[in-house]
Short mmCIF file of C-alpha atoms and ligand atoms in Angstrom, two decimals:
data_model
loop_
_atom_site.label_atom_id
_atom_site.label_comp_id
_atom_site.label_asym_id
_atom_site.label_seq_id
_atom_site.Cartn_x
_atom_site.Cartn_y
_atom_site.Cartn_z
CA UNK A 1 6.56 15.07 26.18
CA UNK A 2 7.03 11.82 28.45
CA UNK A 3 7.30 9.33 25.71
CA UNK A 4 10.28 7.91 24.87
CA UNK A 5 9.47 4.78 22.53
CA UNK A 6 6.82 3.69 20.35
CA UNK A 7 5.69 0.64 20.46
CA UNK A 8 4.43 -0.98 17.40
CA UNK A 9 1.35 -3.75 17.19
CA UNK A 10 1.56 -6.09 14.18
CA UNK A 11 -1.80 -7.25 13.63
CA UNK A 12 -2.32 -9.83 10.86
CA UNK A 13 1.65 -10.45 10.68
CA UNK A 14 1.39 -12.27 14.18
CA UNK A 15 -1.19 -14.87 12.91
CA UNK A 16 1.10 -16.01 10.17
CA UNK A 17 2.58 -19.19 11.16
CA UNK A 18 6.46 -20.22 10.13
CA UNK A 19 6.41 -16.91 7.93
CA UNK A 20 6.22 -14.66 10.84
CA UNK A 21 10.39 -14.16 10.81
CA UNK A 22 10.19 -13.34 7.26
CA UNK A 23 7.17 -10.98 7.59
CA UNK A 24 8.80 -9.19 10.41
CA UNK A 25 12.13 -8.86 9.07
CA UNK A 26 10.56 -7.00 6.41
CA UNK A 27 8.18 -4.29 8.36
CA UNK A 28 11.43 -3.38 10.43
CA UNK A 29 13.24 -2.66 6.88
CA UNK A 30 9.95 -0.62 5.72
CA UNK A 31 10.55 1.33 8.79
CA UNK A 32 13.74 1.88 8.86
CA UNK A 33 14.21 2.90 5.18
CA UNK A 34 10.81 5.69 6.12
CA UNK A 35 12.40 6.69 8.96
CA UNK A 36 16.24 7.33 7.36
CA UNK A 37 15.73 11.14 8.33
CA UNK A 38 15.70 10.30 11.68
CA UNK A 39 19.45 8.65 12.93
CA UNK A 40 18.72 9.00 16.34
CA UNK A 41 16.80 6.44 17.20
CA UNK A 42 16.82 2.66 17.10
CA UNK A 43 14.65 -0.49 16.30
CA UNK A 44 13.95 -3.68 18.50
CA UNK A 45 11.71 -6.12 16.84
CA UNK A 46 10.30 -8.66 18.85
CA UNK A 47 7.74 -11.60 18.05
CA UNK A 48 4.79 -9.50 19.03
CA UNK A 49 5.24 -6.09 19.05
CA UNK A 50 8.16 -3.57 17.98
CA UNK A 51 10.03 -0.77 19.45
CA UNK A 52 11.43 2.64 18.42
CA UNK A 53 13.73 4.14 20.89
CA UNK A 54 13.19 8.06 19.93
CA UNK A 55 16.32 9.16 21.69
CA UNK A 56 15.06 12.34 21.72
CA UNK A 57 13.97 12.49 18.02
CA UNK A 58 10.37 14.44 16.89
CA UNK A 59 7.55 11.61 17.20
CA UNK A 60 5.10 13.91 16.07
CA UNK A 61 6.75 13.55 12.15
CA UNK A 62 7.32 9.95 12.96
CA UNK A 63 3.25 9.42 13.49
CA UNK A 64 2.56 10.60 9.90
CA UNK A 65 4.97 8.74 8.61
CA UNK A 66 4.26 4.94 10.23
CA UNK A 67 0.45 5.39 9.39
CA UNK A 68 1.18 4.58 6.21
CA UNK A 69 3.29 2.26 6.45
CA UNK A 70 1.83 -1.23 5.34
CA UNK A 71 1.90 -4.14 7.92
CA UNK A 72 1.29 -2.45 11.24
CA UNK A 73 -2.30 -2.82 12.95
CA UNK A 74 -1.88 -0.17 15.44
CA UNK A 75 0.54 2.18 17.10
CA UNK A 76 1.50 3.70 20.61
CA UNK A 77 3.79 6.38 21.86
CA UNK A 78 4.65 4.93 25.32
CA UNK A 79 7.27 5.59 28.16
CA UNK A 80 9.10 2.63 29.13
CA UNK A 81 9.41 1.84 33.24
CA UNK A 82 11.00 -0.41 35.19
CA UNK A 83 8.67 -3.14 36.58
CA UNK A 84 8.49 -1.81 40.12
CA UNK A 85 5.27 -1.07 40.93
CA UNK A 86 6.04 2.28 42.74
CA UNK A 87 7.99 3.36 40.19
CA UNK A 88 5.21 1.96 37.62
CA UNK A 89 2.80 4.38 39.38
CA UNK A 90 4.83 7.46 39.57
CA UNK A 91 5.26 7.36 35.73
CA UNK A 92 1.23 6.84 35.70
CA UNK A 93 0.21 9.56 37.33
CA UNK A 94 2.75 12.13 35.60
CA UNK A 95 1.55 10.59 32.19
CA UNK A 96 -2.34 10.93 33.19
CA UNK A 97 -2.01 14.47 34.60
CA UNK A 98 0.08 15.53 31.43
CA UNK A 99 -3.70 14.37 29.11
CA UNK A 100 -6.36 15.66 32.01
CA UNK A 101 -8.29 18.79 32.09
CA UNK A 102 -11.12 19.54 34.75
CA UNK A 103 -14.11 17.12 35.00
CA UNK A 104 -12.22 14.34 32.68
CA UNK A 105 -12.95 10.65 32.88
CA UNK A 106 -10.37 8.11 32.56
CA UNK A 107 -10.18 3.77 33.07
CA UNK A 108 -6.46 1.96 32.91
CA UNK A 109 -6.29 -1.04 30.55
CA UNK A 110 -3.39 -3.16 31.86
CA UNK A 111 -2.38 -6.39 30.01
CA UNK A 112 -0.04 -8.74 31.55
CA UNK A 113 1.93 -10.05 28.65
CA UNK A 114 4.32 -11.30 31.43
CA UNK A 115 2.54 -14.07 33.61
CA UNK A 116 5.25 -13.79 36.16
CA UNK A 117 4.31 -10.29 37.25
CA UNK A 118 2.58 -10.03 40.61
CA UNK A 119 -0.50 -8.10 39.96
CA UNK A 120 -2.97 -10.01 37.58
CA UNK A 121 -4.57 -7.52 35.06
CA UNK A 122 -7.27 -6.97 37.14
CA UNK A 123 -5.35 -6.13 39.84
CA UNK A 124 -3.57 -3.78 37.89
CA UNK A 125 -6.60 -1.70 36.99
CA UNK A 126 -7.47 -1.79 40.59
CA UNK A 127 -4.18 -0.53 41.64
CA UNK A 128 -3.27 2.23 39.20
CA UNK A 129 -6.95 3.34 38.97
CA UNK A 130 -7.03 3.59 42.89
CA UNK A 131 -3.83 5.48 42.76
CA UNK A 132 -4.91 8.08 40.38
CA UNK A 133 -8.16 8.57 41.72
CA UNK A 134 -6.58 9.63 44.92
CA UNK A 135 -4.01 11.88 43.25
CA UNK A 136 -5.86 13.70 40.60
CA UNK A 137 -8.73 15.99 42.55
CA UNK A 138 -11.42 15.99 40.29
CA UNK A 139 -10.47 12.71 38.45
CA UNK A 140 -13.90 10.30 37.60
CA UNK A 141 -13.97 6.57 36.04
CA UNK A 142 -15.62 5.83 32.96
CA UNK A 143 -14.63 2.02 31.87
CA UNK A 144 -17.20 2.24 28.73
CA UNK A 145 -16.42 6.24 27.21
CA UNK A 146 -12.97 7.19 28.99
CA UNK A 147 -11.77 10.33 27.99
CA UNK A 148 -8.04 9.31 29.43
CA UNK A 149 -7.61 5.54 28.69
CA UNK A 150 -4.05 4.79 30.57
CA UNK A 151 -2.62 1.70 29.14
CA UNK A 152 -0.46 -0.68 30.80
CA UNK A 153 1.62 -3.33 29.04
CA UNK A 154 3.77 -5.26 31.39
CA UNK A 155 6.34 -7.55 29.44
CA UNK A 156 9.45 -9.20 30.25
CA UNK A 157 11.85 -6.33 30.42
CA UNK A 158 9.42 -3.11 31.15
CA UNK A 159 6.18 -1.89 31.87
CA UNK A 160 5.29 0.31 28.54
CA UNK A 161 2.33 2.97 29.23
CA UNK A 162 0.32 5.33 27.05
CA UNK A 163 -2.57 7.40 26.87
CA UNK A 164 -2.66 7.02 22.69
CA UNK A 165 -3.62 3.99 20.06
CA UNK A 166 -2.82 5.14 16.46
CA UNK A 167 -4.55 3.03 13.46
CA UNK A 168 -1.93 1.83 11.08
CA UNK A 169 -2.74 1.11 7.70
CA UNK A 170 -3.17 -2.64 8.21
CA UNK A 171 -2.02 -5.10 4.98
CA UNK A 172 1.44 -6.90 4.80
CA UNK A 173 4.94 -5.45 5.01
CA UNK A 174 6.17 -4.10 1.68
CA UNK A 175 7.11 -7.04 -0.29
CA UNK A 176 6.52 -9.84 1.65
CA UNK A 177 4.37 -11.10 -1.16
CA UNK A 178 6.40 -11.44 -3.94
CA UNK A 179 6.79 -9.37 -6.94
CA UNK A 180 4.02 -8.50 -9.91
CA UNK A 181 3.75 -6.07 -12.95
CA UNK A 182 1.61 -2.70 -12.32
CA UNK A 183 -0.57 -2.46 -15.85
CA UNK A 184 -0.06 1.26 -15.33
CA UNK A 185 -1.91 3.93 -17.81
CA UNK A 186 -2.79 7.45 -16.74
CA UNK A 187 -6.57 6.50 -15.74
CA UNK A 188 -8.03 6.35 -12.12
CA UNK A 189 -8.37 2.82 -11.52
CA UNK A 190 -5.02 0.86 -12.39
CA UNK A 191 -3.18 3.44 -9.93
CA UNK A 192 -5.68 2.09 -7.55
CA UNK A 193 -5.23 -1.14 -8.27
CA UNK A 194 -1.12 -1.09 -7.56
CA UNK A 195 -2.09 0.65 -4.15
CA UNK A 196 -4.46 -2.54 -2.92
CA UNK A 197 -1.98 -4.77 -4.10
CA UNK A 198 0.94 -2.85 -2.27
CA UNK A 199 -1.34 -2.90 1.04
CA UNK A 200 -1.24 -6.89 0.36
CA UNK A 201 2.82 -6.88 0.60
CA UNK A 202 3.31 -6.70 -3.51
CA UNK A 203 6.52 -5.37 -4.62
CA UNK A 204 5.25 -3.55 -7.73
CA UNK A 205 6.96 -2.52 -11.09
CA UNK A 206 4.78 -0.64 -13.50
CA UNK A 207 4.61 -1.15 -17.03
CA UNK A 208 3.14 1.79 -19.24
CA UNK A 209 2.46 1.81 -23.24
CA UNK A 210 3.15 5.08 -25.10
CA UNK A 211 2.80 5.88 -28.61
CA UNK A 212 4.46 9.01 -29.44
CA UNK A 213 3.29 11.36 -31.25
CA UNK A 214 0.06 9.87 -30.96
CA UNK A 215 0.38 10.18 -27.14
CA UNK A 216 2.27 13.74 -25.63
CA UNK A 217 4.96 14.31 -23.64
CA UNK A 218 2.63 15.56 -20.85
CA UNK A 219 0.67 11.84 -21.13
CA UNK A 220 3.71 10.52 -20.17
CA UNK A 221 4.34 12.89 -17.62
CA UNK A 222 1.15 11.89 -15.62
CA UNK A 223 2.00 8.43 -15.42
CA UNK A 224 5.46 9.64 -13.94
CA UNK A 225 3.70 11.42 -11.15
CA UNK A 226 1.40 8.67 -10.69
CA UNK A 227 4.43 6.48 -10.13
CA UNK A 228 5.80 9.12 -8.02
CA UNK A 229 2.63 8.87 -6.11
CA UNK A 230 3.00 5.23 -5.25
CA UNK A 231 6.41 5.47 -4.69
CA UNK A 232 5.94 7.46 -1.53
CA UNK A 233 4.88 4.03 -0.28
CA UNK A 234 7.70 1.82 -1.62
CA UNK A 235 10.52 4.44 -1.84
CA UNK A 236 10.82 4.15 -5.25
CA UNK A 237 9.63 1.77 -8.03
CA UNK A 238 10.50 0.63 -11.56
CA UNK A 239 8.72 2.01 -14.34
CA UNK A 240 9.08 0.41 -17.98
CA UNK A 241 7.65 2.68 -20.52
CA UNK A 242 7.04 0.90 -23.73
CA UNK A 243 7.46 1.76 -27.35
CA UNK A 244 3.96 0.68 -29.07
CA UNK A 245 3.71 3.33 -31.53
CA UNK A 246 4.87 0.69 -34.25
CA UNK A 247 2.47 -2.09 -33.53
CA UNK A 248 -0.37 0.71 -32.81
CA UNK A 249 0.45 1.11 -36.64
CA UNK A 250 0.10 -2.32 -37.90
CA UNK A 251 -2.84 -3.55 -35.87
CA UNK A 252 -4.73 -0.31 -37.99
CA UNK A 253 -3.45 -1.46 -41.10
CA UNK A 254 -3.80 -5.44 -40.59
CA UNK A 255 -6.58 -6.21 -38.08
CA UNK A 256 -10.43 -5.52 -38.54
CA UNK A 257 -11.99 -2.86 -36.56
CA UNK A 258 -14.06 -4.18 -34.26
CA UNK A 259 -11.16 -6.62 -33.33
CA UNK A 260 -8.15 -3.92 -32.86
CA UNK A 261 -9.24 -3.09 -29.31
CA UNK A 262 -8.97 -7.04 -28.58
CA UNK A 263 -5.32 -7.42 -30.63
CA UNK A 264 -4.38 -4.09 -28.69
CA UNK A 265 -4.78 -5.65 -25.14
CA UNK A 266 -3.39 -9.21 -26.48
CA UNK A 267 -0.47 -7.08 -27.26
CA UNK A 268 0.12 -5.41 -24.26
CA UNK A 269 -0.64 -8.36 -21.90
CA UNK A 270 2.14 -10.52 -24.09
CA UNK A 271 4.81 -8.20 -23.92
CA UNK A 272 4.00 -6.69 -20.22
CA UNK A 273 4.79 -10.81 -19.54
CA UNK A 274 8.07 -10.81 -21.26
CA UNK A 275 8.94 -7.76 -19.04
CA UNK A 276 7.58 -9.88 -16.38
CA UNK A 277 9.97 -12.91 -17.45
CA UNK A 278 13.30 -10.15 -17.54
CA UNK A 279 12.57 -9.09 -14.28
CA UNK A 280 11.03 -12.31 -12.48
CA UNK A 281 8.33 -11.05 -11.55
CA UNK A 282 5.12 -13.58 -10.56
CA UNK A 283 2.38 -11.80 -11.84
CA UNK A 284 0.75 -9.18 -13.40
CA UNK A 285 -2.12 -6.57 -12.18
CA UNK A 286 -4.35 -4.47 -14.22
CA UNK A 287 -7.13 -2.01 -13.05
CA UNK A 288 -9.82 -4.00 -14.80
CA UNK A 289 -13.28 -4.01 -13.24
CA UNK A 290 -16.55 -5.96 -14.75
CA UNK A 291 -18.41 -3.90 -16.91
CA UNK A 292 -16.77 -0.67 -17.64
CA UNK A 293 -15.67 -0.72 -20.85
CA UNK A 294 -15.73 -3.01 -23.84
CA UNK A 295 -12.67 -4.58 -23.19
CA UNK A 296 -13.80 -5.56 -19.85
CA UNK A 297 -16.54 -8.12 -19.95
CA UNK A 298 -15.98 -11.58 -18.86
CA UNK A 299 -15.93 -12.81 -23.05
CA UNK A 300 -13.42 -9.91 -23.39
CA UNK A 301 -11.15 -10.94 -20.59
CA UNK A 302 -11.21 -14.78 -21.76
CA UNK A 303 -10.07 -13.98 -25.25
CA UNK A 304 -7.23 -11.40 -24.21
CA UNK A 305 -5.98 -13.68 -20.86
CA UNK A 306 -5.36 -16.48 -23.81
CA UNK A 307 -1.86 -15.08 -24.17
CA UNK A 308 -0.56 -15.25 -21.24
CA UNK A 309 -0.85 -17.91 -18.37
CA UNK A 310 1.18 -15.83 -15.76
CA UNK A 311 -1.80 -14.89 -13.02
CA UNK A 312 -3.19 -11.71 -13.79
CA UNK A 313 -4.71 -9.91 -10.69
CA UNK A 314 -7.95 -7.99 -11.25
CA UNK A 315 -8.05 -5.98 -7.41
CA UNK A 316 -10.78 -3.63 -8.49
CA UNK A 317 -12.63 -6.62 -10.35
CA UNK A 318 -15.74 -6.36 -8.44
CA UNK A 319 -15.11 -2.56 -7.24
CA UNK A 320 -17.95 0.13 -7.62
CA UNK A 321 -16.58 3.42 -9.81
CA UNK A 322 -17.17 5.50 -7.09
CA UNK A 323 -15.70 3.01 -4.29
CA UNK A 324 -12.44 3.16 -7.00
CA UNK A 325 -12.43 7.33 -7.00
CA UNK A 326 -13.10 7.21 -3.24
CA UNK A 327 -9.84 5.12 -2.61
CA UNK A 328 -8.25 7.00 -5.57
CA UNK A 329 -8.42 10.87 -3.37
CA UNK A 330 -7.69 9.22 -0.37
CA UNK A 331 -4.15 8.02 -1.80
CA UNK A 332 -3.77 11.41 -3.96
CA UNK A 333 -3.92 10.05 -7.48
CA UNK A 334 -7.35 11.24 -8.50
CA UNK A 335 -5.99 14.42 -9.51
CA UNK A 336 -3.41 13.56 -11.30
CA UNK A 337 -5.86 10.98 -12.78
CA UNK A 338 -8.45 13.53 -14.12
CA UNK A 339 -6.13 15.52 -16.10
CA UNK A 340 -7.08 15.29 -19.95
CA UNK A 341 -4.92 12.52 -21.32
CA UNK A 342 -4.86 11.12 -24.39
CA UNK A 343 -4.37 7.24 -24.22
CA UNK A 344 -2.97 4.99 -26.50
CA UNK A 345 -5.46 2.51 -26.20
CA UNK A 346 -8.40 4.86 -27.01
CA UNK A 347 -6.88 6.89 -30.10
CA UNK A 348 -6.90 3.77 -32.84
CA UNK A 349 -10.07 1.67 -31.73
CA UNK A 350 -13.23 2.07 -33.39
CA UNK A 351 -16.41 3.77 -31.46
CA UNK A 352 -18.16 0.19 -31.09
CA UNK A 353 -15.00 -2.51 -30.14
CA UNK A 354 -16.87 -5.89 -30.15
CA UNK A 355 -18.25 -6.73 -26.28
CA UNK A 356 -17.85 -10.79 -27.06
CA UNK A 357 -14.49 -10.88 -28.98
CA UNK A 358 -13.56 -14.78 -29.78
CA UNK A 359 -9.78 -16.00 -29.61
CA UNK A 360 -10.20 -18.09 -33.20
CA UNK A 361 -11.22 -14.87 -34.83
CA UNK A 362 -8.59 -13.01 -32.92
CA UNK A 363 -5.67 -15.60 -33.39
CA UNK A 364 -6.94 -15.43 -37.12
CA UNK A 365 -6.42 -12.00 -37.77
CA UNK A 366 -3.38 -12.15 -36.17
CA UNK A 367 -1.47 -14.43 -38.12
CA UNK A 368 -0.93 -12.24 -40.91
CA UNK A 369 1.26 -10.22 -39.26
CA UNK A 370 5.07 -10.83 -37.28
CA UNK A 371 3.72 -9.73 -34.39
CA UNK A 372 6.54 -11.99 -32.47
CA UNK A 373 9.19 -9.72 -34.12
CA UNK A 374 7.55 -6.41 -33.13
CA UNK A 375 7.23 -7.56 -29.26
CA UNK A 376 10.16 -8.93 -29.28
CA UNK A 377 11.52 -5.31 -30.81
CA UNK A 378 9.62 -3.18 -28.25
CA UNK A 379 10.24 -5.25 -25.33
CA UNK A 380 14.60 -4.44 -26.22
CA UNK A 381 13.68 -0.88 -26.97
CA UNK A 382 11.65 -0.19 -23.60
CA UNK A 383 13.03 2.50 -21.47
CA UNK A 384 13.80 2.09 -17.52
CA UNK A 385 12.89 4.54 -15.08
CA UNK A 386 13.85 4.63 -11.73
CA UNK A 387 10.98 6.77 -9.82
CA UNK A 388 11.32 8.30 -6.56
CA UNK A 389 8.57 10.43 -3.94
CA UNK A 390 7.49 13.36 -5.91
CA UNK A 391 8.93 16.07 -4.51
CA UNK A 392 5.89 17.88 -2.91
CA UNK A 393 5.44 14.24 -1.39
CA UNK A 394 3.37 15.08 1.81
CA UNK A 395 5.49 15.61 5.10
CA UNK A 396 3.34 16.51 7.63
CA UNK A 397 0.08 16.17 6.49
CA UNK A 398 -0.59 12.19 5.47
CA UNK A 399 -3.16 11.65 2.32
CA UNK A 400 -3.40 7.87 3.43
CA UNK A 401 -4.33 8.79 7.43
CA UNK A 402 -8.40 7.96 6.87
CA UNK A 403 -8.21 5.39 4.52
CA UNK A 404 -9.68 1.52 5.82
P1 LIG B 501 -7.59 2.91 -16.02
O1 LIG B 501 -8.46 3.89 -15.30
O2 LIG B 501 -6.63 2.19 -15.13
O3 LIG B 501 -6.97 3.50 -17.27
P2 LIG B 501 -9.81 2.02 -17.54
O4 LIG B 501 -11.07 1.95 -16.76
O5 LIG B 501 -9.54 3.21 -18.40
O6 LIG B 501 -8.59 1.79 -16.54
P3 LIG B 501 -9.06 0.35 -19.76
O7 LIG B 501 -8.68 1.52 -20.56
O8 LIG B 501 -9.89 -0.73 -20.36
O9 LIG B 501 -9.80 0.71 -18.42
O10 LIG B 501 -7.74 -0.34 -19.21
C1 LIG B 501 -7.81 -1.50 -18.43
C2 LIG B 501 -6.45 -1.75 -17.81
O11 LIG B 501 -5.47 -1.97 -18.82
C3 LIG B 501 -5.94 -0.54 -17.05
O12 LIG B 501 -6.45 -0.48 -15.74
C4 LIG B 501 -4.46 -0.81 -17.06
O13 LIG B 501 -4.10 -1.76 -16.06
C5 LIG B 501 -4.24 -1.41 -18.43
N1 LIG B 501 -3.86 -0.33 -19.38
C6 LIG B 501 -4.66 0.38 -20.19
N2 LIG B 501 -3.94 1.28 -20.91
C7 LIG B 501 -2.65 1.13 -20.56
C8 LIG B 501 -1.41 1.75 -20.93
N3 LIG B 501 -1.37 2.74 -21.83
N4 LIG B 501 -0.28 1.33 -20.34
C9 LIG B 501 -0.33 0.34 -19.42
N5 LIG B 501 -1.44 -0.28 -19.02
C10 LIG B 501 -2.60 0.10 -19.58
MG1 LIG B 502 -7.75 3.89 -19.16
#
């Protein structure tokens, strides 16, 4: 193998203004911290583009690992040449005959990042194509369908050429966009819903209810490895697991029927924003969609969102159920997802929850009961777990590569 460095394209990072340091500064941490197994090699970040120096380390590993890395448009293994043309055209042709095989077409895509350079980028094509074409017998152009397409970057201190271009997984470095609260139960969507907002640069904690022994040990479980699961992006995240057995039991006793579903997510949203509060944390995201469920028409939304008026991010809001389940295999929760659960929402509320739940009616059944006391209690009795990459997280095979 000729490469020696990979040269990373930021994409969307590169169009944002006086952020750009901060954005930049982070993707090189992201990196570095996915790439700790590796000591060999080191980083250069520049204002448009970054480099790893392999040093001899396996790129192959290092390719799964940077596609899913959030904030990089595009990748390249590349060797790195001196700007002398001669020796520009050596490394060319070694690099080209390396990829051909009999009959092959190839073009060369030069881009002169450095004006001063003396061939323009057409003459570059002209040049390098010419010299190929007389070196490789066989050897035909094809500038629309290449099968070989030799790229040329000429900056300031090297020439950087490649016969690859590797998708990344596009969005903003990890936590460049703040902090929020992950809504996290053991269904499909809300695991989606941390992923999309993670892609977006959202540094996530999740918050979970459980109501033991209404709710197993294995319930809990699932929304560990579903953690787990989006922790191979982060590294690791926070996971608060709540205590709601208690107020489970007094919205049965206290509130109405067709109004505990609406007192149950009033509930949660209040003391997921005290956790919120604790931690500093800007927001909060749920894996709400329009329509699904009861609790999830617009009337529904507008009487529970009256507790709270931290932002509360709806990513799958206007997200087709099988667009969620799609996204959902892709990132290797659906599985964990689908196994029979029993959730704490679900085991106290009535077959027919009202659809158009008012706030009067739901502040009015809840004034007969301290509910201030039993957040306040739950919030100090919520445990903290520290979640790390499951351990069969996926080495060499990537369950992100094909997604967007
Ligand atoms: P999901 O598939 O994410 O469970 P859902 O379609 O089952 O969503 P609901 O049960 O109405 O919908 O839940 C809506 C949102 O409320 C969830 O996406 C999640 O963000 C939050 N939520 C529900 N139950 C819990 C829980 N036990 N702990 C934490 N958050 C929850
Ligand atoms: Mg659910």
């Amino acid at each position: 193998m000729l490469y020696d460095h990979i040269l990373i394209r930021y994409g969307e990072i590169s169009t944002k203004g006086r952020n750009r340091k901060q954005f930049i500064d982070k993707l090189r941490d992201s990196i570095k911290a996915a790439l700790s197994a590796y000591p060999k090699i080191k980083i250069q970040a520049e204002r448009d583009r970054m480099f790893i120096q392999l040093n001899g380390e396996n790129s192959e590993e290092m390719i799964v690992i940077l596609r899913k890395i959030f904030g990089i448009q595009s990748f390249s293994r590349v060797i790195k040449v001196e700007k002398d043309i001669e020796k520009m055209k050596m490394a060319a042709l070694d690099l080209a005959k390396q990829f051909y095989h009999d009959g092959q077409t190839f073009k060369i895509t030069g881009k002169r990042a450095d004006k001063t350079f003396d061939l323009s980028t057409d003459e570059i094509n002209h040049e390098f194509g010419g010299h190929l074409l007389a070196n490789i017998p066989g050897l035909r152009v094809d500038v629309r369908n290449p099968d070989i397409n030799v790229q040329i970057e000429v900056r300031k201190e090297a020439a950087y050429l490649s016969c690859e271009t590797i998708a990344g997984a596009g969005g903003l470095p990890a936590g460049s966009s703040g902090k929020a609260m992950l809504m996290l139960s053991g269904g499909i969507d809300s695991p989606v819903a941390g992923y999309l907002s993670m892609r977006r640069g959202v540094e996530l904690e999740a918050v979970h209810f459980f109501s033991p022994p209404y709710t197993s040990e294995r319930a809990k479980q699932k929304v560990i490895d579903l953690a787990e699961k989006l922790a191979e992006i982060s590294g690791w995240i926070k996971l608060h697991i709540v205590p709601f057995t208690e107020i489970q039991e007094e919205i049965r006793r206290q509130v109405p029927q067709n109004y505990s579903m609406t007192t149950t997510r009033r509930l949660m949203l209040k003391i997921t924003d005290e956790i919120r509060k604790k931690n500093e944390g800007l927001a909060i995201i749920t894996g709400e969609s329009l329509g699904q469920v009861a609790s999830q028409t617009l009337e529904s939304m507008f009487t529970i969102n009256e507790v709270t008026n931290t932002p509360v991010l709806r990513p799958l809001i206007s997200m087709d159920k099988t667009d969620i389940i799609k996204i959902s295999q892709q990132i290797g929760t659906l599985d964990i997802s689908i196994r029979p659960y029993e959730d704490c929402c679900t085991i106290f509320v009535p077959a027919s929850p009202k659809t158009k739940p008012r706030r009067e009616k739901a502040q009015f059944f809840e004034s007969f009961v301290d509910f201030d006391q039993l957040v306040a209690k739950a919030v100090e009795e919520t445990e903290i777990l520290m979640i790390k990459p499951g351990s069969n997280a996926p080495s060499s095979s990537s369950p992100w590569k094909d997604l967007f």
